[in-house]
Tab-separated table of C-alpha atoms in Angstrom:
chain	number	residue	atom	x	y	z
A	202	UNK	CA	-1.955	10.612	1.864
A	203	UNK	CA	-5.440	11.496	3.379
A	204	UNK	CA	-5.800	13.064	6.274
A	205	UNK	CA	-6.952	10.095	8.756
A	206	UNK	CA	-3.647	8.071	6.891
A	207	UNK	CA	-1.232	11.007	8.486
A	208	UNK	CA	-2.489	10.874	11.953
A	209	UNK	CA	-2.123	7.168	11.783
A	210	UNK	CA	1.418	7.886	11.174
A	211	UNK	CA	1.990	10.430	13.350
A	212	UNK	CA	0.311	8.163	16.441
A	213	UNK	CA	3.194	5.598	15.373
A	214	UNK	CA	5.764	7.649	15.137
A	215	UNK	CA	4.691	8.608	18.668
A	216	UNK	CA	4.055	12.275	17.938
A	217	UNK	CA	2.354	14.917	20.897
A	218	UNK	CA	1.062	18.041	20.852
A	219	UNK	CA	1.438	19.955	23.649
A	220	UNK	CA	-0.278	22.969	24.362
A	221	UNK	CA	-0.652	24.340	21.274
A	222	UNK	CA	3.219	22.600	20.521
A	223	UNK	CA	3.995	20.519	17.785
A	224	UNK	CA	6.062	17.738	18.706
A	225	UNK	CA	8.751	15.370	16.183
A	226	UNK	CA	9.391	11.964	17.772
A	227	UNK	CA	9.503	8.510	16.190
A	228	UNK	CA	9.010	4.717	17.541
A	229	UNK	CA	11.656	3.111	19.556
A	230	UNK	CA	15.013	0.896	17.987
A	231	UNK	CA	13.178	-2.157	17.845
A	232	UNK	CA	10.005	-0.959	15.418
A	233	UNK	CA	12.747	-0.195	13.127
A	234	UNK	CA	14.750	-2.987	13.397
A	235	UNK	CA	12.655	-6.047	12.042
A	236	UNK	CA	13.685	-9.801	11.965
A	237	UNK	CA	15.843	-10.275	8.514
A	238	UNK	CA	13.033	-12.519	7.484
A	239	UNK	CA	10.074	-10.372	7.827
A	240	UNK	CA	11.608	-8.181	5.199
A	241	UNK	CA	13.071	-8.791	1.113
A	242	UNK	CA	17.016	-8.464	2.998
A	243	UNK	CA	16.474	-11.301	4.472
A	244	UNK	CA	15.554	-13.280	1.150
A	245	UNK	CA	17.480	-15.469	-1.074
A	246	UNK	CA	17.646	-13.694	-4.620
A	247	UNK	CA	16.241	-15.607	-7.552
A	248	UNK	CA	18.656	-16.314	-10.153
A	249	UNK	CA	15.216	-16.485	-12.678
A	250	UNK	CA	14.382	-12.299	-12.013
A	251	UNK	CA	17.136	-10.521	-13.506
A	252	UNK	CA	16.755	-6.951	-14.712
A	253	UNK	CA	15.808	-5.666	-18.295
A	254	UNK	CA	19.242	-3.666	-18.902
A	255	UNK	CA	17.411	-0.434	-20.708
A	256	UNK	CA	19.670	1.590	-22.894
A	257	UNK	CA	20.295	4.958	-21.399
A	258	UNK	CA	17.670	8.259	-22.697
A	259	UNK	CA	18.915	10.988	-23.777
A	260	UNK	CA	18.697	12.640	-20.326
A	261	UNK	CA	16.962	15.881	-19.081
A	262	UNK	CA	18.848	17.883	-22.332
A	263	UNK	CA	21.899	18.823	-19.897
A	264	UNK	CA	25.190	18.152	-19.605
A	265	UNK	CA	25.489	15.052	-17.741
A	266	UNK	CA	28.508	12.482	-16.095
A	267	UNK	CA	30.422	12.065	-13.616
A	268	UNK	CA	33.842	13.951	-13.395
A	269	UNK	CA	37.163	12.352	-13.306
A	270	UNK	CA	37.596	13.199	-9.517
A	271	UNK	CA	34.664	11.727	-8.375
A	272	UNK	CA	32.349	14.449	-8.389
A	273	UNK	CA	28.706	14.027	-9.874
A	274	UNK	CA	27.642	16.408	-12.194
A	275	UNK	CA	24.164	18.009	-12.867
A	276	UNK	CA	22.239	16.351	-10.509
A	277	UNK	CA	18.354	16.232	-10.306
A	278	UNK	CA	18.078	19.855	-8.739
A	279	UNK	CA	20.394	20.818	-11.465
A	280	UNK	CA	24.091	22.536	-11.118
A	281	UNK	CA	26.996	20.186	-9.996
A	282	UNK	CA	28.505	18.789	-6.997
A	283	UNK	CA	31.261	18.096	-5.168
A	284	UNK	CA	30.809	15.331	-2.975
A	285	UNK	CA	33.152	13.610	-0.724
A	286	UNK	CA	34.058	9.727	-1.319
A	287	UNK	CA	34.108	7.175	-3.716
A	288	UNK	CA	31.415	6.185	-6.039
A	289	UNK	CA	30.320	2.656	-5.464
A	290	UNK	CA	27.596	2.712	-9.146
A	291	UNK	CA	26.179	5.264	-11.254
A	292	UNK	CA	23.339	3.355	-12.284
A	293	UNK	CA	24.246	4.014	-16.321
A	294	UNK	CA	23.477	0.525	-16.686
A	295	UNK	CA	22.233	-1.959	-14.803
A	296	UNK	CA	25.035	-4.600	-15.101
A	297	UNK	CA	24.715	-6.803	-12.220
A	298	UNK	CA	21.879	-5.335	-10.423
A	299	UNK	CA	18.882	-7.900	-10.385
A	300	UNK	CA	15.256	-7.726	-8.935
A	301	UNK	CA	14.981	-9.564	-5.768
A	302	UNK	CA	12.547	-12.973	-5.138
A	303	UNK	CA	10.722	-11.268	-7.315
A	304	UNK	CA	9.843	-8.210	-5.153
A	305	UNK	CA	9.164	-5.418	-7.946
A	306	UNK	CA	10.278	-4.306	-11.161
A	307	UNK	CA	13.722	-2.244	-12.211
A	308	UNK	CA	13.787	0.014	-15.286
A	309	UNK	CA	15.482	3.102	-16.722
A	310	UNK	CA	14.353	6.755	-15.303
A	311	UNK	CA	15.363	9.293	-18.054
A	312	UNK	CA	12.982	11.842	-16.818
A	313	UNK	CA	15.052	14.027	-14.124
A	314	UNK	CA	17.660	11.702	-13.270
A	315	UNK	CA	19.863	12.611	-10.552
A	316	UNK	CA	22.755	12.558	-12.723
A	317	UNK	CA	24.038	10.779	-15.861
A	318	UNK	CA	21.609	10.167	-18.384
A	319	UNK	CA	19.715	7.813	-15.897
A	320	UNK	CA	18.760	7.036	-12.697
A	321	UNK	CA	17.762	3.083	-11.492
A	322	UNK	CA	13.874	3.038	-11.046
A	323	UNK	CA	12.229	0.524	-8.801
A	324	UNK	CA	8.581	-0.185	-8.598
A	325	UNK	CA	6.721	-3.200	-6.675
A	326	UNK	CA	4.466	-5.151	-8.566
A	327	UNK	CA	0.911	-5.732	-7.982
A	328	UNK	CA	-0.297	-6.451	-4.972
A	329	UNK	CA	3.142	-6.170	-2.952
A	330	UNK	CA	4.668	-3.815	-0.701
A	331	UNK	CA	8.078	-4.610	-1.375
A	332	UNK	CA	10.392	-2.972	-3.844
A	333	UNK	CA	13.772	-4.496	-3.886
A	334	UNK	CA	16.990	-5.240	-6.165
A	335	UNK	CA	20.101	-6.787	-5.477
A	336	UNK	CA	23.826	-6.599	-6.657
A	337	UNK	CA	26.298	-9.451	-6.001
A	338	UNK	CA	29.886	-8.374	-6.824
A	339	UNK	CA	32.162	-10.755	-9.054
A	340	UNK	CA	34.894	-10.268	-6.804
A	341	UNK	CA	34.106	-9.130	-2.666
A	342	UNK	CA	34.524	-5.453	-2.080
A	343	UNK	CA	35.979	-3.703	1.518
A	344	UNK	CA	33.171	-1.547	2.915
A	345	UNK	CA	35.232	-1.821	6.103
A	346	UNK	CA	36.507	2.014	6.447
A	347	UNK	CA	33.009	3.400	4.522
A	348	UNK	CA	30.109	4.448	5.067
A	349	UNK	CA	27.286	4.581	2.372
A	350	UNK	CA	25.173	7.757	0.584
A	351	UNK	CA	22.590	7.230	-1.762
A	352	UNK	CA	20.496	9.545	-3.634
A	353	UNK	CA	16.415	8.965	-3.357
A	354	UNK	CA	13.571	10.212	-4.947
A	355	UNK	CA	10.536	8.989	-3.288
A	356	UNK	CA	7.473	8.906	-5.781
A	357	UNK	CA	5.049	6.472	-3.883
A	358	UNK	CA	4.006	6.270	-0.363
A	359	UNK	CA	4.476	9.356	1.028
A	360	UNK	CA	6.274	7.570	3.816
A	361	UNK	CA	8.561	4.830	3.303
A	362	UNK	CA	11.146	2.593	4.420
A	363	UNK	CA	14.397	2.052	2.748
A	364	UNK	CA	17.237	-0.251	3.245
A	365	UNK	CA	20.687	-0.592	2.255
A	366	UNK	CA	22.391	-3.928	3.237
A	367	UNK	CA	25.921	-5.673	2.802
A	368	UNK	CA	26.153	-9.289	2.629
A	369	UNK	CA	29.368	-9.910	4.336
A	370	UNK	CA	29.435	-12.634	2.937
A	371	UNK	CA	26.182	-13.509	3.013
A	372	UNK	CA	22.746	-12.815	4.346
A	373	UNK	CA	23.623	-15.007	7.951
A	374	UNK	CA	26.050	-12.069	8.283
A	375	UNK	CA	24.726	-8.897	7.148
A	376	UNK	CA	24.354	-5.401	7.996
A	377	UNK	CA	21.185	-3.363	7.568
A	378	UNK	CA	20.731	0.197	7.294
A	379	UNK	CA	17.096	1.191	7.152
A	380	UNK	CA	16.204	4.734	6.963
A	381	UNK	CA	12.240	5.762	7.602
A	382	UNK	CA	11.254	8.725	5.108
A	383	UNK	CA	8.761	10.818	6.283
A	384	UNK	CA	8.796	12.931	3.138
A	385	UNK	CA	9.551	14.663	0.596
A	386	UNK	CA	8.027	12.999	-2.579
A	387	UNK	CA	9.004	13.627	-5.930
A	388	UNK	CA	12.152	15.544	-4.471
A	389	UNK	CA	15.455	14.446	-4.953
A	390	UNK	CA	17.214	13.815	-1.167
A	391	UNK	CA	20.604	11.991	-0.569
A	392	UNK	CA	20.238	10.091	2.484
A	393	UNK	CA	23.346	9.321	4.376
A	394	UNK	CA	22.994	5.715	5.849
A	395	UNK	CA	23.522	4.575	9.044
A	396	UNK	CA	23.784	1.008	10.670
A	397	UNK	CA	20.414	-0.407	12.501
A	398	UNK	CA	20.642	-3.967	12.182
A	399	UNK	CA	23.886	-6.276	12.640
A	400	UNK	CA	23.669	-10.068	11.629
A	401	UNK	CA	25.756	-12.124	13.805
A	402	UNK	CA	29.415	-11.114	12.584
A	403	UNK	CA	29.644	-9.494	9.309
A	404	UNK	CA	33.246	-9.225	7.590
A	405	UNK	CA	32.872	-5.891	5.999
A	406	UNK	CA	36.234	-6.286	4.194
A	407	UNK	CA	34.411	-9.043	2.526
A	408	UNK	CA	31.072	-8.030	1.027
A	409	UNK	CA	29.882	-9.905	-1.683
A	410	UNK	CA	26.194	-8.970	-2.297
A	411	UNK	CA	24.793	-4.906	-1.337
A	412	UNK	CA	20.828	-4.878	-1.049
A	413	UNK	CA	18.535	-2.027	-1.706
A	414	UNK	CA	14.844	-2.275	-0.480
A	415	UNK	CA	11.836	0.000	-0.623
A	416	UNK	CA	8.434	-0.847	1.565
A	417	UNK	CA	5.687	0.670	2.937
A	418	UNK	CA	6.301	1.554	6.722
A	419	UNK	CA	3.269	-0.667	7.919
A	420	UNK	CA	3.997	-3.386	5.708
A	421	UNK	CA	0.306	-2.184	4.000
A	422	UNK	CA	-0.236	-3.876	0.426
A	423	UNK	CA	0.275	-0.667	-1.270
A	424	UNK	CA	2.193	0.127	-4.395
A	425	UNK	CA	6.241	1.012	-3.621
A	426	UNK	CA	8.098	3.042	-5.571
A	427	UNK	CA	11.033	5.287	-5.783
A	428	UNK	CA	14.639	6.104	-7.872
A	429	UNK	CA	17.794	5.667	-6.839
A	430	UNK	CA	21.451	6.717	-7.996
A	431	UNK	CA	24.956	7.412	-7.784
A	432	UNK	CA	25.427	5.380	-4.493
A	433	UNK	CA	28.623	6.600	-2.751
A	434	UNK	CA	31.143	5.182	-0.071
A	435	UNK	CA	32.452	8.037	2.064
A	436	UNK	CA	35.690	7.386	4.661
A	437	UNK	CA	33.908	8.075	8.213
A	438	UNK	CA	35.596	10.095	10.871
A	439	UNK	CA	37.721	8.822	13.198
A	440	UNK	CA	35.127	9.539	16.158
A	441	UNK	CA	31.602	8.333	15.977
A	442	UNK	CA	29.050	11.454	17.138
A	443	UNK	CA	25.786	11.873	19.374
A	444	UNK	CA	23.611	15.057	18.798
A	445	UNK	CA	21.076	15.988	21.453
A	446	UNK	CA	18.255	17.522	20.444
A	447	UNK	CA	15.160	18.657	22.579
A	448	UNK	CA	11.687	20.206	20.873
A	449	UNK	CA	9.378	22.511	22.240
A	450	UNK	CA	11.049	24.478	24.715
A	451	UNK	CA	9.592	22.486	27.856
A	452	UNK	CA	11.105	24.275	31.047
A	453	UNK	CA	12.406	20.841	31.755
A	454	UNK	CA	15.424	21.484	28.524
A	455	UNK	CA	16.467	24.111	31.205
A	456	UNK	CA	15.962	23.435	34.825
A	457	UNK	CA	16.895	19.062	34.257
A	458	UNK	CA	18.386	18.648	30.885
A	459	UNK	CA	20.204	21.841	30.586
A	460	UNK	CA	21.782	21.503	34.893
A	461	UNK	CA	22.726	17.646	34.265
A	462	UNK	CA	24.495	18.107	30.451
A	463	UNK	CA	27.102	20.670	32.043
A	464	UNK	CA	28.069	18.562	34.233
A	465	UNK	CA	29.575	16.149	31.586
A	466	UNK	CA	30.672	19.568	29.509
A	467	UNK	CA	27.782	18.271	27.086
A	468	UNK	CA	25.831	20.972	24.556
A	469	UNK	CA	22.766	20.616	22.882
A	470	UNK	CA	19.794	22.134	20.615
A	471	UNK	CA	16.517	23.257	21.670
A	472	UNK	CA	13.578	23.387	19.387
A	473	UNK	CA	11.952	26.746	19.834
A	474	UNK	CA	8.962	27.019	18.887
A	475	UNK	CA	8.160	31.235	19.181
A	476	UNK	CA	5.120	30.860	20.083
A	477	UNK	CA	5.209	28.793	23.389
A	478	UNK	CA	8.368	30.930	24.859
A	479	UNK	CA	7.444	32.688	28.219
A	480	UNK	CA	4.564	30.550	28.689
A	481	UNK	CA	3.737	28.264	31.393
A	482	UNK	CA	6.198	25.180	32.150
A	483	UNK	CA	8.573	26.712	29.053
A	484	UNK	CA	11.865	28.371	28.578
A	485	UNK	CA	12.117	32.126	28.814
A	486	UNK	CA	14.374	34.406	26.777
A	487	UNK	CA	16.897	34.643	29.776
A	488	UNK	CA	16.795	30.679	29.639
A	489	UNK	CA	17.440	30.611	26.425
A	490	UNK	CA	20.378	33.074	26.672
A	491	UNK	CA	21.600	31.130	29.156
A	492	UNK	CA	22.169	27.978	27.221
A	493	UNK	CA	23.415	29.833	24.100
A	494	UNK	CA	26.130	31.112	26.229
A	495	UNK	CA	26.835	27.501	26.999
A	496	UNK	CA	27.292	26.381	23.431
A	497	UNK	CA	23.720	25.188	22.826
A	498	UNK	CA	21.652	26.216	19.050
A	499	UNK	CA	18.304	27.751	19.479
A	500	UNK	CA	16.947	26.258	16.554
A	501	UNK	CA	13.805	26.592	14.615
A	502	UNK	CA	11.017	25.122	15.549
A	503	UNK	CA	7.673	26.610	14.005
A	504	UNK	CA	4.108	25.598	15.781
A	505	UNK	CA	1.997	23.686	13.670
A	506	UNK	CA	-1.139	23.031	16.289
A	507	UNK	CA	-1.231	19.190	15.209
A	508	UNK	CA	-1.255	20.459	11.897
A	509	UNK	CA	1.512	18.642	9.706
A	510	UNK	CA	3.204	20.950	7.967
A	511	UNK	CA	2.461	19.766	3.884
A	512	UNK	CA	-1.076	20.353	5.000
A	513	UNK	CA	-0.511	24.175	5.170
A	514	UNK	CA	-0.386	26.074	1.903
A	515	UNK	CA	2.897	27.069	0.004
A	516	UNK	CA	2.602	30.949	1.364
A	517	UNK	CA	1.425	29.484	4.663
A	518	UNK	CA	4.166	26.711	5.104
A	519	UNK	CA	6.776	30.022	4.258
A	520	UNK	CA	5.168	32.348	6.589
A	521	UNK	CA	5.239	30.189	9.407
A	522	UNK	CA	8.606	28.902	8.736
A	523	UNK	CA	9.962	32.533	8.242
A	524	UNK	CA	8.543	34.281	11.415
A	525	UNK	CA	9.707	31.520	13.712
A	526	UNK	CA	13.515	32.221	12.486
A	527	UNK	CA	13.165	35.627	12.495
A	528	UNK	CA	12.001	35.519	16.289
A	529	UNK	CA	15.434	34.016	16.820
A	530	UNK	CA	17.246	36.234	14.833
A	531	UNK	CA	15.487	39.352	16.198
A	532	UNK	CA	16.092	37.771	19.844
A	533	UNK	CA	19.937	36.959	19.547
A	534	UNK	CA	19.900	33.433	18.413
A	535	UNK	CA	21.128	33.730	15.047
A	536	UNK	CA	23.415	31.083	14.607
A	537	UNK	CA	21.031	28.315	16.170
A	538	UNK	CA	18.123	29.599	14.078
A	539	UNK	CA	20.202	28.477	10.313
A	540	UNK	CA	18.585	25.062	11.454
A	541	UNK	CA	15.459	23.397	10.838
A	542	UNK	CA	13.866	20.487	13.062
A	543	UNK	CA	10.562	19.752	11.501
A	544	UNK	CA	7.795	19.666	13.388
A	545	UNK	CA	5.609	16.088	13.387
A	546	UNK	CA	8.405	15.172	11.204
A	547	UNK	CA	6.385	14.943	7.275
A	548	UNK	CA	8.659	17.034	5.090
A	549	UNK	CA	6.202	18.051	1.817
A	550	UNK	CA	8.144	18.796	-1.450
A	551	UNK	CA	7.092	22.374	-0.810
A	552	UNK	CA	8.336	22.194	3.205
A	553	UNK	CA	11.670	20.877	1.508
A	554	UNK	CA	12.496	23.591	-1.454
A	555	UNK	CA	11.132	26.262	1.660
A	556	UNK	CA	13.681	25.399	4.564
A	557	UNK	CA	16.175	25.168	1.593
A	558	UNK	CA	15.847	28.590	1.050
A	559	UNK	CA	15.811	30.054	4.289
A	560	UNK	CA	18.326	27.611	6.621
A	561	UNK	CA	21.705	25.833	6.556
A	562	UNK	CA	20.186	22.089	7.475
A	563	UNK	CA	17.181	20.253	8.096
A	564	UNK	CA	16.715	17.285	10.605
A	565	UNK	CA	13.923	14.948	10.908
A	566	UNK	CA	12.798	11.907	12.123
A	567	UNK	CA	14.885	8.915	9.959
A	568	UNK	CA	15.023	5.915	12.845
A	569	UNK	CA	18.543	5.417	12.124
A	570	UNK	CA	21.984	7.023	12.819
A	571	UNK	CA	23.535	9.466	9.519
A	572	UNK	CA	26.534	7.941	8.162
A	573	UNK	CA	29.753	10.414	8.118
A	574	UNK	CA	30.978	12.040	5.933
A	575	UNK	CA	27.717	13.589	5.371
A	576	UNK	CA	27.217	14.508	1.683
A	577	UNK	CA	23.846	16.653	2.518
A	578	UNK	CA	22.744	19.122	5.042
A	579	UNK	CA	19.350	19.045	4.284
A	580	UNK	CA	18.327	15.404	5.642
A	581	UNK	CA	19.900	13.966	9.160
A	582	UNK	CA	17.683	11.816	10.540
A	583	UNK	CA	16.553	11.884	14.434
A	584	UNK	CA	15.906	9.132	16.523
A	585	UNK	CA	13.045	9.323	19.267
A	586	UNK	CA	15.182	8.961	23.076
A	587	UNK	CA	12.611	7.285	24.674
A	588	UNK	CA	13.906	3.725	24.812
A	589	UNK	CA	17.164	3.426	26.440
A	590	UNK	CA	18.225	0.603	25.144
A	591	UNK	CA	17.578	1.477	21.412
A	592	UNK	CA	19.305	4.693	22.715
A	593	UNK	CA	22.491	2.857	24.184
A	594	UNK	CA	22.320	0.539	20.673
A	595	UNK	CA	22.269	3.555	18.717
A	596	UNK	CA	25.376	5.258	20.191
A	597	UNK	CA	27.379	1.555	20.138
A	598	UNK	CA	26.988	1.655	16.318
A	599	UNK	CA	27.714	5.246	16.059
A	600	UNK	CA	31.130	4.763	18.037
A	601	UNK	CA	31.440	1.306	15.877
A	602	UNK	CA	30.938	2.508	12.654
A	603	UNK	CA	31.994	6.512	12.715
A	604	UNK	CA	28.488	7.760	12.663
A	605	UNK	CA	26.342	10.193	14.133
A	606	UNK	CA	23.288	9.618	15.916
A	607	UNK	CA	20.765	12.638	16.409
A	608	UNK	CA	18.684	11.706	19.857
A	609	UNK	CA	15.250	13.415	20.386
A	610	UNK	CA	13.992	14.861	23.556
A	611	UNK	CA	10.819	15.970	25.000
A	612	UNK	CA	9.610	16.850	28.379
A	613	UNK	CA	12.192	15.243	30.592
A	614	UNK	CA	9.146	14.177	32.951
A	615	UNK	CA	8.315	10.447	34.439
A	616	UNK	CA	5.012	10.365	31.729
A	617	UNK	CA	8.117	11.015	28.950
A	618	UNK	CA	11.590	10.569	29.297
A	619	UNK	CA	12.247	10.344	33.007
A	620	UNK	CA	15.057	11.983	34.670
A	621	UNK	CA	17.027	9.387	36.082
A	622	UNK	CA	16.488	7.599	32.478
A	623	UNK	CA	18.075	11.063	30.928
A	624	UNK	CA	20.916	10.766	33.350
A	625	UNK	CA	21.624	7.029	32.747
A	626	UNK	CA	22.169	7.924	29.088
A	627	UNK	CA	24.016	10.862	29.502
A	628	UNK	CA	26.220	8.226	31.764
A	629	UNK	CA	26.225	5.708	28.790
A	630	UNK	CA	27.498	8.971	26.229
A	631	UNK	CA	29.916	10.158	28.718
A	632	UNK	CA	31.591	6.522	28.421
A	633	UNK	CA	31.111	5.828	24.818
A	634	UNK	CA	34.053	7.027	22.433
A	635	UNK	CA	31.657	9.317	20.880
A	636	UNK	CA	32.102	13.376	20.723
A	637	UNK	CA	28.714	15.175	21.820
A	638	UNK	CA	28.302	17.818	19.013
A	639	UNK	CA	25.711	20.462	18.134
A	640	UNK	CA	24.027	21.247	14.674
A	641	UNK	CA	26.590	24.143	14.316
A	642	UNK	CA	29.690	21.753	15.066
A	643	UNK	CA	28.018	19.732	12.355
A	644	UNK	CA	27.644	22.357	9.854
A	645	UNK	CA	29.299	25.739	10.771
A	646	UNK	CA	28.052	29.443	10.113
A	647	UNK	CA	29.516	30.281	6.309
């Protein structure tokens, strides 16, 4: 992606740069929620596109399956896991799975599949933006206590859309989860989905038909294409969850944010940024104290100057993601500064392997809420606060569907996210069945 193609993005995704401060917002609930029929979920598949059913390579030359407890073994990063739920396919053949309306092409990935000997590879054809294939069941399945993880490798554009869907039973009653990826490419990432979109009233005991769809964000006429495998259903907690998350370290976090959260009892995490602390109109280390004494992660945060961060070098990408955690480590922060909220949201391959090596999670922008049980630490998706009803949508399927949605903050100022618009939706938490939880509730100091 050139240059003037990444500000474009980061102009829709509705990023700022403040004084020197990188910022990590995205668009509003309804840019990521299109009509059914602007988009291949909303299509009728064509019975005359089925899929070439490629016998399976020989693999990456390791020791490859899946384990008789559910567990997938040697996946594309290499090693095992031990992931929680059920797996839904494996993608060792292709038995059932179809292209749909003619929206791309499926084949066989042998070279570093996640796991198995293969992985399901899914390419648009020429000329499209669309990547999409299909599976409808022989008999229906009950999705109604699960939520969905899928593994992803990204190849082409370097910022996509994808979709999972459930036909329950059909496309008149459907839900859509569509999850924008901001990066990395040619990394391996499981993405834990979460409901945007809910057709009229889906029976989700009763799916007969699950949907998975690549596309450019814009919609551009630019080639799609990605992997996919061992898709998983994982039992969701009995609670839905909201995350509040603030970048930057605006004053505001403190003196509005900080003052109207206790209230309800509420914690949250601040993006520090090292850099901008003790300057004008932002926190202070006895701010900051303050709020970790409340419950609240000061998380990392590094400054970028409206640089994204895959435009930085390897060394410099480490450097600058290093000395902003070691600020926080040096200052009494610690615990908050094990997690990683990227700034301008584009995660490069070598951002990715980087905040790997030195923190516990990473969160960036993903338009959607994370389905629970998480299987990953290392990709929970944030949602831009700025629209209260997306906002208030959000947290309704969270509660509905035992997920967690990650809310982003900036300034809490009338040119951003006003106060009395702050306090409405702490209102609408506060009477949600939803638990408020941090990025250490989420994933706890080892």
């Amino acid at each position: 992606m050139n240059r003037q193609t990444r500000r474009a993005f980061l102009g829709g995704l509705g990023a700022v740069v403040v004084a020197g401060c990188s910022s990590s917002s995205g668009p509003s609930g309804s840019t990521d929620n299109p009509d059914p029929s602007e988009t291949p979920d909303g299509q009728t598949p064509s019975s005359t596109t089925p899929t070439t059913t490629p016998t399976p390579g020989s693999g990456s030359g390791t020791d490859t399956g899946t384990g008789t407890d559910g567990t997938t073994t040697t996946p594309g990063g290499g090693g095992s896991l031990d992931l929680p739920g059920e797996q839904v396919d494996d993608f060792e053949s292709f038995d059932g799975w179809y292209v749909l309306s003619n929206q791309g092409e499926l084949s066989a990935q042998t070279n570093d599949p996640y796991a198995g000997s293969q992985s399901a590879h899914v390419q648009s054809q020429s000329g499209d933006s669309f990547g999409a294939i299909y599976k409808a069941f022989t008999e229906p399945r009950d999705f109604s206590n699960a939520n969905l993880s899928l593994a992803i490798k990204l190849t082409k554009p370097e910022i996509a859309k994808i979709s999972v869907a459930l036909l329950a039973p059909d496309r008149g009653n459907m839900v859509r989860m569509m999850r924008t990826m901001p990066g990395p490419t040619d990394r391996w990432v499981r993405v834990d989905f979460g409901t945007t979109t809910v057709e009229r009233d889906p029976t989700l005991s009763s799916v007969q038909e699950i949907r998975i769809v690549g596309r450019h964000r814009d919609g551009a006429d630019e080639p799609v294409e990605f992997a996919v495998d061992d898709l998983r259903a994982v039992e969701p907690p009995k609670k839905g969850r909201v995350m509040l998350t603030f970048d930057d370290c605006h004053e505001t976090h403190y003196d509005r944010a900080f003052a109207a959260m206790q209230d309800y009892g509420f914690e949250g995490v601040e993006g520090i940024i090292a850099e901008a602390v003790d300057n004008r109109d932002r926190l202070d280390i006895g701010m900051m104290r303050e709020m970790r004494d409340a419950g609240w992660d000061m998380a990392s945060h590094p400054l970028t100057r409206g640089t994204l961060m895959p435009e930085f070098s390897e060394r410099n990408q480490e450097q600058r993601i290093t000395d902003n955690k070691e600020f926080l480590d040096r200052n009494g922060f610690r615990n908050g500064a094990r997690h990683f909220l990227t700034p301008q949201n584009l995660v490069g391959p070598n951002t990715f392997d980087i905040v790997q090596e030195h923190h516990d999670s990473l969160f960036t922008f993903g338009g959607m809420p994370n389905g629970l049980t998480s299987t990953t630490n290392y990709n929970f998706g944030r949602v831009n606060a700025t629209n209260l009803d997306a906002v208030k949508q959000h947290i309704d399927y969270a509660e509905r569907f035992g997920q967690m949605v990650v809310l982003n903050h900036h300034a809490i100022a009338p040119d951003k996210i006003p106060e009395e618009q702050f306090k409405a939706e702490l209102e609408y938490i506060d009477q949600a069945g939803v638990e408020v939880v941090t990025a250490s509730d989420v994933v706890p100091q080892s």
